[in-house]
Amino acid sequence: MIFIATGMALAACLTTALAAPTQASAPLPNFSLVAEYRDRSFFDGFTAFTGADPTGGRVRYVGLEEAAQKNYTGFHDNKSTKSINAYIGVDHTSVTPYRDSVRLSSKHTFDVGSIVVMDVVHMPSAFGAWPALWLLGDNPGGRWPDTNGGEIDILEVVHNGDVNAMTMHTGPGCTVDKNAAHLFQGQLQDPNCNAGSPQPGTTGCSVQATNQASSRGVTLATAGAPFNQQEGGVYVTVWMESGVSVYLFKREALPSGLYNGNPMPELWLTKPLAHFSGPGCDYGTTFNAMRIVTDTTFCGDWAGKVWDAFGGPAATGSATCEAYVQNNPGAFKDAYFEIKSIQVYGRNGKMPALKAASKREEFAFADIDLAERYRDSANVSMANGTYLGQHGHGHGHGTHSHFH
Ligand SMILES: *[C@@H]1O[C@H](CO)[C@@H](O)[C@H](O)[C@H]1NC(C)=O
Ligand SMILES: *[C@@H]1O[C@H](CO)[C@@H](O)[C@H](O)[C@H]1NC(C)=O
Ligand SMILES: *[C@@H]1O[C@H](CO)[C@@H](O)[C@H](O)[C@H]1NC(C)=O
Ligand SMILES: *[C@@H]1O[C@H](CO)[C@@H](O)[C@H](O)[C@H]1NC(C)=O
Ligand SMILES: *[C@@H]1O[C@H](CO)[C@@H](O)[C@H](O)[C@H]1NC(C)=O
């Protein structure tokens, strides 16, 4: 089930809220689960973008049905943890100039007063690859990065990078406080979210992560190979009128309320990796109607331009990013996202808007055997998942760019 606001969730939420100490000041915002993407219904909540990559990548984005048939998407049924995770991979067998990949957009759009919780087990980490988990405004007829509703990048690296870059891209008039460094752990680059040349907004305001000490004193890697070695983590984006925060938590050490459906970010003691705040931006209107997006592209406007800077030629023996991506399919076997769940909490149960899907289709997602890619090869199931959701093709995301 993708869209939930069950009596149970609200009851749990109320019980916890009543048990909390009374505040003399204004009551804390009351969040409840409004959308959830997980288990065998994960893909029901997404459509696949099949247009040309707006960032100029060497990629061919395929539809959900083709992705399922070719096992670019599927499920990882981990018997030892009794969890069924979504697998979102790429073509890792063909020599091809435009490598097949999948770009998913959530059917629901979300607005200010949302907490997006992404439990990521594995992310692509490979020379040539540019993976991202992000939010993209999708106002009909809007132009990136201003009238579309902006962009918030939550988890993003290129090549063998292992330092997450969290970035906001907007039109003019959104500049974050550059003197708020004490409020977060990362390092702010340009505070102007419309920064970029020649096209304004393409650089945006970005915070480079540093390693983060969790609430139990554990240091977490934020991206790339070390992130995968620690079996990922839980990225939490808190989007309020006062600003946007991105936290990373260890799966087994979630903060107050996150594990029981009643998150209370005001009470979290851990500093976020990034906190975009200050009066120079209206976070409630600049960003709106945002979809959750996940994609892996290759080379293009960011990864392609920093091939030399990342030591691509020496590391791969290939002079260009494009040639490497074309000729080395096996290098992309590990270029996959494995996602345990994505949950969205809304303030006072505020429901997200649902974009109507045009067509109903049924097809099967296979279980992907990841055992060979893990050293400890636990059991994996070979049973199929069944897709019973709705989906359509080409929803006009091609008018939006995603630059860096
Ligand atoms: C997809 O995975 C299933 C289950 O592992 C397998 O039987 C099938 O042959 C795979 N299909 C392709 C096109 O690789
Ligand atoms: C929380 O929000 C829900 C949905 O609007 C509402 O039913 C409930 O009464 C609220 N709880 C508190 C403690 O404010
Ligand atoms: C199953 O999950 C556990 C815990 O996250 C992990 O250590 C193990 O590698 C996983 N097994 C497979 C086959 O992925
Ligand atoms: C793997 O499967 C075998 C045979 O079905 C079983 O005996 C074993 O307990 C399983 N191991 C795990 C970790 O689930
Ligand atoms: C998996 O899907 C294929 C193709 O739809 C089908 O032939 C096969 O019977 C399914 N296997 C299982 C275990 O459901």
PDB file of C-alpha atoms and ligand atoms in Angstrom, residues 364 382-384, ligand 5:
ATOM      1  CA  ALA A 364       6.309  -8.916 -13.013  1.00  0.00           C
ATOM      2  CA  MET A 382      14.064 -16.320  -6.846  1.00  0.00           C
ATOM      3  CA  ALA A 383      10.306 -15.716  -6.682  1.00  0.00           C
ATOM      4  CA  ASN A 384       8.843 -12.918  -8.772  1.00  0.00           C
TER       5      ASN A 384
HETATM    6  C1  LIG B   5       8.273 -15.333 -12.818  1.00  0.00           C
HETATM    7  O1  LIG B   5       7.846 -14.595 -13.939  1.00  0.00           O
HETATM    8  C2  LIG B   5       7.947 -15.329 -15.138  1.00  0.00           C
HETATM    9  C3  LIG B   5       7.596 -14.383 -16.269  1.00  0.00           C
HETATM   10  O2  LIG B   5       6.436 -13.668 -15.971  1.00  0.00           O
HETATM   11  C4  LIG B   5       7.013 -16.553 -15.055  1.00  0.00           C
HETATM   12  O3  LIG B   5       7.119 -17.316 -16.237  1.00  0.00           O
HETATM   13  C5  LIG B   5       7.418 -17.395 -13.863  1.00  0.00           C
HETATM   14  O4  LIG B   5       6.511 -18.464 -13.709  1.00  0.00           O
HETATM   15  C6  LIG B   5       7.437 -16.590 -12.590  1.00  0.00           C
HETATM   16  N1  LIG B   5       8.003 -17.358 -11.497  1.00  0.00           N
HETATM   17  C7  LIG B   5       7.456 -17.359 -10.279  1.00  0.00           C
HETATM   18  C8  LIG B   5       8.169 -18.185  -9.259  1.00  0.00           C
HETATM   19  O5  LIG B   5       6.435 -16.745  -9.981  1.00  0.00           O
END
